[in-house]
Tab-separated table of C-alpha atoms in Angstrom:
chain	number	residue	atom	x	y	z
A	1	UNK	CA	10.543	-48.204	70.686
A	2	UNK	CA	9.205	-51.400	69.383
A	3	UNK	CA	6.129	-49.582	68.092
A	4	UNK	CA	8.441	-47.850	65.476
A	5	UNK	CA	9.771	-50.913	64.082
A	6	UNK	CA	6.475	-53.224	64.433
A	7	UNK	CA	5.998	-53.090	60.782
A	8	UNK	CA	8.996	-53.814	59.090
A	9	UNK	CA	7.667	-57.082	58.416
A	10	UNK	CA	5.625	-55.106	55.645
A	11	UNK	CA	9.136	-53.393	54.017
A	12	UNK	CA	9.116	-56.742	51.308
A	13	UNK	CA	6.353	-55.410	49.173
A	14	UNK	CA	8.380	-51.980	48.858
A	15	UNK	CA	11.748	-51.271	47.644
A	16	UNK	CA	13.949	-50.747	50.668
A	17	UNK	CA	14.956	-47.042	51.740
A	18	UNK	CA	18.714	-48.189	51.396
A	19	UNK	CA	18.459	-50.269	47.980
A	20	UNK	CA	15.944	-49.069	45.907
A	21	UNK	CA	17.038	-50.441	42.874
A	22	UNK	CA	16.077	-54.188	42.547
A	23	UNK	CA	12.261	-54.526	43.504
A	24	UNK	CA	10.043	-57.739	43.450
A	25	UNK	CA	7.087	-56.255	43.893
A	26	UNK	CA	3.166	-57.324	43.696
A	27	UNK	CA	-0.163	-56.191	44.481
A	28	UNK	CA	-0.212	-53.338	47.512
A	29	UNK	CA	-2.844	-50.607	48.879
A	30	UNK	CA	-4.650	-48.190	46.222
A	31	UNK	CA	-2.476	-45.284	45.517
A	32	UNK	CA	-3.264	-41.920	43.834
A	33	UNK	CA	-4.495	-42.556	40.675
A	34	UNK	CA	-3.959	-46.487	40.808
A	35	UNK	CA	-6.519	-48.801	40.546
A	36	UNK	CA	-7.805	-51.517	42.876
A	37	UNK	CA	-6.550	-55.449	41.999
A	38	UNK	CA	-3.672	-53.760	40.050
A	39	UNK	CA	-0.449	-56.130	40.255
A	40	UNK	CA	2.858	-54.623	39.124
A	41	UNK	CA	6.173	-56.866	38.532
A	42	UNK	CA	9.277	-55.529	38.352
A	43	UNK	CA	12.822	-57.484	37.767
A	44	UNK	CA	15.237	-56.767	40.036
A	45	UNK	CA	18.076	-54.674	38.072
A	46	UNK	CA	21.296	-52.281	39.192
A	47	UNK	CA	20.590	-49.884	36.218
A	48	UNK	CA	17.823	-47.330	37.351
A	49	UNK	CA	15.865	-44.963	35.643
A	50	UNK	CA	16.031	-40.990	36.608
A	51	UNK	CA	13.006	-39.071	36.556
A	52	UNK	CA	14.406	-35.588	34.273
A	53	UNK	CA	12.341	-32.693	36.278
A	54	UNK	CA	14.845	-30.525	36.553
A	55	UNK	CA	13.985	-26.764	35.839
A	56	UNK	CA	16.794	-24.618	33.598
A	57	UNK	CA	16.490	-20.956	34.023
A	58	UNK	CA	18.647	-19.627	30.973
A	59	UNK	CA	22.338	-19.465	31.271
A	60	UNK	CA	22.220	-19.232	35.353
A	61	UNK	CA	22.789	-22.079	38.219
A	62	UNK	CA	19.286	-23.857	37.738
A	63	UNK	CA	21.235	-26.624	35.938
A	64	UNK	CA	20.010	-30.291	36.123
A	65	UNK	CA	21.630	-32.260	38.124
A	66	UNK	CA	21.591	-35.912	40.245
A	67	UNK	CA	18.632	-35.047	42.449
A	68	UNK	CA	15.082	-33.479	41.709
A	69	UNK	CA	16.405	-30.190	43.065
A	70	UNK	CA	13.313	-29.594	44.958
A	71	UNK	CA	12.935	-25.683	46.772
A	72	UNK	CA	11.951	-27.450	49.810
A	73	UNK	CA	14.094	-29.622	51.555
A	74	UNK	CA	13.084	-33.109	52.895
A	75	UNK	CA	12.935	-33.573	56.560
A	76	UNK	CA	12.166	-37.375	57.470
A	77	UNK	CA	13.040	-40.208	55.937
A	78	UNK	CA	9.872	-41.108	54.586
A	79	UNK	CA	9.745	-38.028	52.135
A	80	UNK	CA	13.755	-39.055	51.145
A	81	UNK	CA	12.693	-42.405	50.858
A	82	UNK	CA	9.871	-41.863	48.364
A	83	UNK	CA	12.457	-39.213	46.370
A	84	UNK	CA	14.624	-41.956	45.882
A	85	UNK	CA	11.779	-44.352	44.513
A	86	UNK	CA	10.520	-41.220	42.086
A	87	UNK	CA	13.776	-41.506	40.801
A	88	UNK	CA	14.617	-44.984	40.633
A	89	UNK	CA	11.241	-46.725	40.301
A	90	UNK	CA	8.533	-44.639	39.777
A	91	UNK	CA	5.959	-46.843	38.472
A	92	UNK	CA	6.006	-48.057	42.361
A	93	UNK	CA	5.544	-44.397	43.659
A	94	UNK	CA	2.068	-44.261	44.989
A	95	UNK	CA	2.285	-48.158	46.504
A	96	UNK	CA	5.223	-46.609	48.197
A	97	UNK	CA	3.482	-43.486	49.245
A	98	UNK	CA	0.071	-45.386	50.304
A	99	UNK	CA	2.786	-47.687	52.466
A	100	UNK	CA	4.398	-45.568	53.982
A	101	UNK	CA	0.770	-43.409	55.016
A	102	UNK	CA	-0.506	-46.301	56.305
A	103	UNK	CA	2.824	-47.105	58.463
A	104	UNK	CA	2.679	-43.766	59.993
A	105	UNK	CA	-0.595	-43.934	60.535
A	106	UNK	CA	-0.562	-47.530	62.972
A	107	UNK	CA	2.354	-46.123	64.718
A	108	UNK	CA	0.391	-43.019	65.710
A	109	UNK	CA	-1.956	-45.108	66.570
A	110	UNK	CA	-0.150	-47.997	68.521
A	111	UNK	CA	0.912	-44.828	70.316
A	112	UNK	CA	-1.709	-43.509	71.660
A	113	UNK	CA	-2.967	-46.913	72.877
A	114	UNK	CA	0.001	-47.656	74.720
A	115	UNK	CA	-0.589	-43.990	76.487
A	116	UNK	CA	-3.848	-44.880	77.106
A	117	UNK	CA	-3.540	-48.050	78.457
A	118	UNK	CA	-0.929	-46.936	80.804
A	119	UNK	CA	-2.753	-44.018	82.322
A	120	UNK	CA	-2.436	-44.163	86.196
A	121	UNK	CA	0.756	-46.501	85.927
A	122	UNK	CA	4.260	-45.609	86.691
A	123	UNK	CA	4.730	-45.562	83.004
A	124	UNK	CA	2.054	-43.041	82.169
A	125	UNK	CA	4.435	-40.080	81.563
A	126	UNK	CA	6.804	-41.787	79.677
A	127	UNK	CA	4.170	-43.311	76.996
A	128	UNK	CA	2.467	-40.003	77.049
A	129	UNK	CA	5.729	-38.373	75.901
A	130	UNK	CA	6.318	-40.860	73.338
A	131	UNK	CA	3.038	-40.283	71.933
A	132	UNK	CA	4.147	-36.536	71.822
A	133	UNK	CA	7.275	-36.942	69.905
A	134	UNK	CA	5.485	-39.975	67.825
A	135	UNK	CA	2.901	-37.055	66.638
A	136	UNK	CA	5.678	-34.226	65.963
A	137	UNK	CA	7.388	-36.810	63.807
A	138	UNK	CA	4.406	-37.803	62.131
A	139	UNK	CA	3.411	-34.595	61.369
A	140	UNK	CA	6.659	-33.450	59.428
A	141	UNK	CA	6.890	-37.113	57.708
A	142	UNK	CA	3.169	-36.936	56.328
A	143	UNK	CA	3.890	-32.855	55.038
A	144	UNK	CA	6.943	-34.671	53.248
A	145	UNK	CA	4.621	-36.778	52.022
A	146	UNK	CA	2.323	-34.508	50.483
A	147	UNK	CA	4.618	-32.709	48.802
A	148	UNK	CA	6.626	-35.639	47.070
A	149	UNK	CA	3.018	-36.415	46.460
A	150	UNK	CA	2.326	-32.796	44.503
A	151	UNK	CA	5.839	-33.236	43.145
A	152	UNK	CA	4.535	-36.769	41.461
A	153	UNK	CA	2.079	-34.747	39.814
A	154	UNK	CA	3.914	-31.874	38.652
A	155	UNK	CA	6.492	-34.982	37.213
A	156	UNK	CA	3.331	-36.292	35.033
A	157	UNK	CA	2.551	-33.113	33.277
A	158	UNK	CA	6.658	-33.053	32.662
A	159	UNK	CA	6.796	-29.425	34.413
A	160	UNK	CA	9.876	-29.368	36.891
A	161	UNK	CA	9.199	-27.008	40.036
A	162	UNK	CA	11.314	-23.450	40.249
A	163	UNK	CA	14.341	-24.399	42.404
A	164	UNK	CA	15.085	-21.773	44.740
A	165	UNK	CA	15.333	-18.538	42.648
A	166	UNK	CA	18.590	-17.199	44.803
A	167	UNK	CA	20.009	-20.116	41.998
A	168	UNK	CA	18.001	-18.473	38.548
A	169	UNK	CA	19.259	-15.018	39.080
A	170	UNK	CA	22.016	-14.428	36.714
A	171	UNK	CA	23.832	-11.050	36.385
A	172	UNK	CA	21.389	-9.786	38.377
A	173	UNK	CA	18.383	-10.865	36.639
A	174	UNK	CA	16.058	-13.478	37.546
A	175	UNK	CA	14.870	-15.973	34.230
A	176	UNK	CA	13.034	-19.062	34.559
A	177	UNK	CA	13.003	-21.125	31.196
A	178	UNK	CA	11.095	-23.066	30.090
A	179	UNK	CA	8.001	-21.110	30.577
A	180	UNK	CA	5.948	-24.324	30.498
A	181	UNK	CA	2.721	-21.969	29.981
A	182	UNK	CA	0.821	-24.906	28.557
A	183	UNK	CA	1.384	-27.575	30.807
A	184	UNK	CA	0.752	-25.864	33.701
A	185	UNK	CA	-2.663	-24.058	32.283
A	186	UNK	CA	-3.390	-28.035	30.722
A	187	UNK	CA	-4.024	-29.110	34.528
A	188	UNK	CA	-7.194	-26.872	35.074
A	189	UNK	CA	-10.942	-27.155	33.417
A	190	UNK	CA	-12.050	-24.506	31.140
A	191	UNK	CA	-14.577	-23.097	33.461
A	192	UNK	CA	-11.471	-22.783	35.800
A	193	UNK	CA	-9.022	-21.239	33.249
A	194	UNK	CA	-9.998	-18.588	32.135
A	195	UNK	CA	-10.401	-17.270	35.610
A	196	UNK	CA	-6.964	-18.333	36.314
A	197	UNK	CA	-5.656	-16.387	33.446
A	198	UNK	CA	-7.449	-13.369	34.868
A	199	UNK	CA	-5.818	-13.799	37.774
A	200	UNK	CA	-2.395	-14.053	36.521
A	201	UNK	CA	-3.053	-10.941	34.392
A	202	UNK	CA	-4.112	-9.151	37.758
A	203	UNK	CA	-0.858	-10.223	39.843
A	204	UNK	CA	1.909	-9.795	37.436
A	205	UNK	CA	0.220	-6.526	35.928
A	206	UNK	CA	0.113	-7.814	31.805
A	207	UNK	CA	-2.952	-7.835	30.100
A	208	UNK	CA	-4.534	-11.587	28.869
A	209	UNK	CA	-4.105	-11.693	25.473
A	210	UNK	CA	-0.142	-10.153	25.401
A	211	UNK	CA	2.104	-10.739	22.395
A	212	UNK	CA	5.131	-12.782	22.879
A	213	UNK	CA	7.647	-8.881	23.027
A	214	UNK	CA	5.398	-8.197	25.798
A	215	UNK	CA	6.097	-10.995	28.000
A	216	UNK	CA	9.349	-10.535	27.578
A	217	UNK	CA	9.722	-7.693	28.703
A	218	UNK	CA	11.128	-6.738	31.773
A	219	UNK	CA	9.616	-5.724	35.258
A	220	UNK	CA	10.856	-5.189	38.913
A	221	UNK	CA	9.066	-6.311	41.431
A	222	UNK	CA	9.668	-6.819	45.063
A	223	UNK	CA	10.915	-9.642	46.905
A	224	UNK	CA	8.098	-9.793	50.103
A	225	UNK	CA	5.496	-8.723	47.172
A	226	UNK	CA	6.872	-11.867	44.921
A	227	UNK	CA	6.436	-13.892	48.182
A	228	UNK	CA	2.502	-12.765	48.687
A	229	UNK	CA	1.761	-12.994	45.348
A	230	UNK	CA	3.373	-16.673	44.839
A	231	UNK	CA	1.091	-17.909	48.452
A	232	UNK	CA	-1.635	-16.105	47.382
A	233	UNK	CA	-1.584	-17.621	44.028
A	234	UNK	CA	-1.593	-21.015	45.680
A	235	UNK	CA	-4.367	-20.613	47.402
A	236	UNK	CA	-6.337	-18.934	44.624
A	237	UNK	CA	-5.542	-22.763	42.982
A	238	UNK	CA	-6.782	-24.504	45.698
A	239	UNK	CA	-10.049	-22.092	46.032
A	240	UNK	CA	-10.810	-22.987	42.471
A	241	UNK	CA	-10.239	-26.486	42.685
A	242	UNK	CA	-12.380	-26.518	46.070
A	243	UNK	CA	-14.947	-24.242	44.207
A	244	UNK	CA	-15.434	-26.557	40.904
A	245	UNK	CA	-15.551	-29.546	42.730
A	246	UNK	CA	-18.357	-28.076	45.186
A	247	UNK	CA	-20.050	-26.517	41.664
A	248	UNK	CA	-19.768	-30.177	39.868
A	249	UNK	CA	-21.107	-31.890	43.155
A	250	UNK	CA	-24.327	-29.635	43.144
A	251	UNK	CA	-24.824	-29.143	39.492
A	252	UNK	CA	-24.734	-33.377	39.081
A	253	UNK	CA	-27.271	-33.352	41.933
A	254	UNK	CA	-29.616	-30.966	40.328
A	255	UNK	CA	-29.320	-32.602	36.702
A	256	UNK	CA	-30.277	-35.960	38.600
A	257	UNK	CA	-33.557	-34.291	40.520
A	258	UNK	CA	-34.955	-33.074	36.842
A	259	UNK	CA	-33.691	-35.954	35.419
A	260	UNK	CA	-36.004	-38.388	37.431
A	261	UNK	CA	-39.228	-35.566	36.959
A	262	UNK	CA	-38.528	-36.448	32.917
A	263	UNK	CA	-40.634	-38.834	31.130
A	264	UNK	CA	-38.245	-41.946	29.485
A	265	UNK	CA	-36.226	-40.562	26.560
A	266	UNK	CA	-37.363	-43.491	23.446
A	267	UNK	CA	-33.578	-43.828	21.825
A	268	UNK	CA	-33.628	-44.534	17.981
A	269	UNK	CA	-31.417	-47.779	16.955
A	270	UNK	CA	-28.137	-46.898	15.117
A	271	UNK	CA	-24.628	-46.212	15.940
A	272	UNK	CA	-23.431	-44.825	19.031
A	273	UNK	CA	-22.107	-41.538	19.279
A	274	UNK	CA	-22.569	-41.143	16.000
A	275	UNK	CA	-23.967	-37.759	16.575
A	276	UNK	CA	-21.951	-34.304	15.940
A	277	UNK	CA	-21.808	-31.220	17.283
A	278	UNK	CA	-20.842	-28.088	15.256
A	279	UNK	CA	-17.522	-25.943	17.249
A	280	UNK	CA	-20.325	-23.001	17.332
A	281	UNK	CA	-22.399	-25.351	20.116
A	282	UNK	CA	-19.099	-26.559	21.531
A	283	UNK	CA	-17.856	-23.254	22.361
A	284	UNK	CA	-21.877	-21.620	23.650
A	285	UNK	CA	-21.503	-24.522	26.101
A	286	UNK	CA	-17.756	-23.904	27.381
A	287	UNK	CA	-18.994	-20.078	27.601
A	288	UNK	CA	-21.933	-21.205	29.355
A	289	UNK	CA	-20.154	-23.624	31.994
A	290	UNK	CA	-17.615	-20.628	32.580
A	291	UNK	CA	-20.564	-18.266	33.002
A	292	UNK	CA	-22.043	-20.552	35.524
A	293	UNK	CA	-19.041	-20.912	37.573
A	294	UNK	CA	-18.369	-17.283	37.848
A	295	UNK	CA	-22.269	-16.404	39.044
A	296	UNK	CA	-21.717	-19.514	41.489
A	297	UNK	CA	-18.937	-18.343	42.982
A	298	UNK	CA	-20.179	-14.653	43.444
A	299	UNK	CA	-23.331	-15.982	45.445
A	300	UNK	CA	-20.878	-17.234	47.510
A	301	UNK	CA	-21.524	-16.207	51.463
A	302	UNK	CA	-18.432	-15.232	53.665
A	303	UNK	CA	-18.520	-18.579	55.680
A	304	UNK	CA	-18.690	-20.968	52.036
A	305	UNK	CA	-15.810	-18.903	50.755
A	306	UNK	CA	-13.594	-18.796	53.534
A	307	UNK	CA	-14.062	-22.656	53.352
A	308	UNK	CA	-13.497	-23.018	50.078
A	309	UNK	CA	-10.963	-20.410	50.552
A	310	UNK	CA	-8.496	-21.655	53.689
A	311	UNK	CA	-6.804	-24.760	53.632
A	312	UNK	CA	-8.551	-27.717	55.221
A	313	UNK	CA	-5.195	-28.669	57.237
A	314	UNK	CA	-2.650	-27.460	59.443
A	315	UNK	CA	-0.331	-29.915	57.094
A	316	UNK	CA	-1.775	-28.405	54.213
A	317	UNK	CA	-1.755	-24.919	55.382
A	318	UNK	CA	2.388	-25.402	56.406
A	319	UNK	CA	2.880	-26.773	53.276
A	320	UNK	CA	1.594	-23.453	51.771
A	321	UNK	CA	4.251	-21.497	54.371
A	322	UNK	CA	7.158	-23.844	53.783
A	323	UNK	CA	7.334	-23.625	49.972
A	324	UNK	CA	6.781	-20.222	49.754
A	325	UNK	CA	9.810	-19.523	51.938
A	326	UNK	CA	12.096	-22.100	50.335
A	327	UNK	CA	11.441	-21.124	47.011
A	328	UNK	CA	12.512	-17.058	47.821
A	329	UNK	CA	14.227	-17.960	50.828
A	330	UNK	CA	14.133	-16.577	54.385
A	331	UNK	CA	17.555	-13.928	54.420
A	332	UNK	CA	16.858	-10.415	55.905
A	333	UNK	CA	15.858	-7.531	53.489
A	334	UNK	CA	12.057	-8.287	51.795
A	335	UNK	CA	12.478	-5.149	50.440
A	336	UNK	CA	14.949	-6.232	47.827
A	337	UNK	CA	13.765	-5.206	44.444
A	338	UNK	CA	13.846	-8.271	41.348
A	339	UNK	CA	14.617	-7.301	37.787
A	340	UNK	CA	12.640	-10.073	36.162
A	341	UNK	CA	10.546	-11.246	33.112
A	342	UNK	CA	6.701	-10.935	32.877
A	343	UNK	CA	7.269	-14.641	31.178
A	344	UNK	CA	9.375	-15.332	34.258
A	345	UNK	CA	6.376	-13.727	36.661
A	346	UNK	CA	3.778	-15.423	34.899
A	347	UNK	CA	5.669	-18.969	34.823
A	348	UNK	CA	5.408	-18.867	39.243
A	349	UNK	CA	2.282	-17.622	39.021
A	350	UNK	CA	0.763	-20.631	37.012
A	351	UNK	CA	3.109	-22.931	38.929
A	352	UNK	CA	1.557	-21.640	42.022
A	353	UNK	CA	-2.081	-21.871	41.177
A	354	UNK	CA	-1.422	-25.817	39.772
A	355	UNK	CA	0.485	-26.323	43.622
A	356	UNK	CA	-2.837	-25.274	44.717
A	357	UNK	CA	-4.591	-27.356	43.053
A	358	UNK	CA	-2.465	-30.787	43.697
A	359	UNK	CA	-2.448	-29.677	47.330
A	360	UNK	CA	-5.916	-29.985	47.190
A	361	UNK	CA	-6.244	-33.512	45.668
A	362	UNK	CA	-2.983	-34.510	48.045
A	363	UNK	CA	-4.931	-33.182	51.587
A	364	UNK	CA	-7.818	-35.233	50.439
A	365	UNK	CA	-5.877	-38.213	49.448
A	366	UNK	CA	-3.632	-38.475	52.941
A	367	UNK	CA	-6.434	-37.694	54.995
A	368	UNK	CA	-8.218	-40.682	53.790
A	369	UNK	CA	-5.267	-42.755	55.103
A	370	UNK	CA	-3.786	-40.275	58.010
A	371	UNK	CA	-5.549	-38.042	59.600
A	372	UNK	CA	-4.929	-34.770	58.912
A	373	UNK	CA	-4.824	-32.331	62.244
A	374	UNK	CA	-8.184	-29.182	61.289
A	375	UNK	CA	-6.645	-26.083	60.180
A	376	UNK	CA	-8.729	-24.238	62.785
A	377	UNK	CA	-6.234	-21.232	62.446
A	378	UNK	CA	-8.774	-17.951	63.126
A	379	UNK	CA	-6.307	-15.768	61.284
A	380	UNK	CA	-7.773	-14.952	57.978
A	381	UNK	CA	-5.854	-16.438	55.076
A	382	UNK	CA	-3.840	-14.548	52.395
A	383	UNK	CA	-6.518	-14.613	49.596
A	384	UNK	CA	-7.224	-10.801	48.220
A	385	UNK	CA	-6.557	-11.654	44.951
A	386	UNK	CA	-8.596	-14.401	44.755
């Protein structure tokens, strides 16, 4: 078992997983959003500071509390571990996450060597086996991971993430509050929001541009149709965020080409950007971006959108599973009918599609670092609303 504890020699650049509260910490690997050279001090001190992300849901049990009340429960210890630094120190998150990646990913490794190098000995089966368990491990510590790592996100844009709703029903009636509408629509690019809002209009059944008494209002829906509708919205998220991306990529490359077929552009002296451009231009070139995306993504063939469509992981495609079932839970009877709020409806369905789209950036981030096992599942994925 030495392989599992060869790097604890790197544990003093990181709080520790039993005392996260006084930290002397400097330099570290690149995390999420942080960038390279950065050097962070921090003085060691008792008194912590608690991240506030959790979600109130009227007068009902979604009440904050001590931990960040997440639907999905944690697994390894790397995924409690980095809860505990979210809470306690989370200027040192992503250090901490990009650590704890990069352990996980030399133990695999060291692993598989050792199997390796032991074929044909007496030993062979026993390093093999280790390797098997090593991998199991590794793949429920880096989907732990990922989600503290969507979590983070969801923390920056101050929206908390729906505790299970078995604790927001109240008299019979489930109520999420705050609707953080805003925030989560605040996350996506115009050319991706307005699509988004069509979407949401097409799941929970409400029209765009609804008055405030209509949102309000209230609905039933069904529990296994809630489910669908929450997974599918999650990977309607990560469609669009795999969609724009692939539209940005080949839109820059095509501006470039006619770029270098134009003749030099002679620049006048003066002030920088001190030109102005009336709302009227502003708003014919968010209608035209918007306009582009949708005509890109309808000459989509079936093979580019079922890529941009499905998960690129098995991690990331588990992920989608997991949540989903923690956050309506896995009792007997899908047929059980919700009395709910459109607001309500609409507030997981915009939570859903911005899950998407950290999942997206997450999968690419840990798969730099770890690498991520190919969603090669041939079932088609739930996407009929997208």
């Amino acid at each position: 078992m030495d392989s599992c504890l060869s790097h604890l020699g790197s544990l003093p650049l990181l709080p520790s997983r039993r005392d996260p509260g006084g930290i002397s910490f400097s330099g570290g690997r690149t995390g999420v959003g942080v960038g390279v050279g950065v050097s962070v001090s921090v003085l060691p001190s008792r008194r912590s500071r608690s991240l506030a992300v959790v979600a109130a849901a009227g007068a009902s049990r979604c009440e904050p509390g001590s931990s960040l009340n997440l639907p999905l429960e944690l697994r390894s210890v790397q995924g409690k571990f980095l809860s505990s630094v979210l809470q306690n120190k989370p200027q040192l998150f992503h250090f901490a996450a990009a650590d704890e990646l990069k352990q996980l990913a030399d133990d695999r490794e060291s692993a598989v060597s050792r199997m390796i190098l032991s074929s044909g000995s007496d030993e062979a089966c026993l390093h093999r086996r280790i390797a098997q368990l090593k991998e199991h491990y590794s793949q429920i510590a880096v989907q732990d991971i990922m989600y503290m790592l969507i979590f983070y996100k969801f923390s920056e844009i101050r929206v908390p993430l729906v505790p299970k709703l078995s604790r927001c029903i109240y008299n019979g009636r489930l109520e999420i509050w705050p609707s953080k509408d805003w925030e989560l629509e605040s996350v996506h690019g115009f050319d991706s929001l307005e699509l988004i809002k069509e979407h949401v209009s097409a799941v929970i059944g409400l029209r765009v541009n609804s008055s405030v008494t209509d949102s309000w209002a209230t609905t039933q829906i069904q529990k296994l149709h809630l489910q669908r509708a929450y997974s599918a919205s999650i990977l309607y998220g990560y469609f669009l965020k795999s969609a724009s991306l692939r539209h940005q990529l080949e839109s820059s490359l095509s501006n470039l080409h006619i770029n270098q077929q134009r003749p030099p552009v002679q620049y006048s002296k003066g002030p920088v950007f001190s030109c102005s451009f009336p709302a009227s231009a502003v708003q014919t070139f968010n209608q035209l971006e918007l306009k582009q995306l949708r005509q890109y993504i309808s000459r989509f063939d079936p093979e580019t959108f079922q890529r941009c469509a499905k998960p690129r992981s098995e991690e990331g495609r588990n992920l989608i599973e997991n949540q989903s079932l923690a956050l309506l839970g896995q009792e007997k009877g899908d047929d059980e009918t919700i009395v709910t709020s459109f607001s309500s409806l609409k507030r997981l369905v915009l939570e859903a599609v911005a899950f998407g789209t950290f999942l997206w950036d997450a999968e690419e981030y840990v798969d730099g670092v770890f690498k991520l096992r190919e969603n090669d599942n041939a079932e088609e994925e739930e996407s009929s609303s997208i």
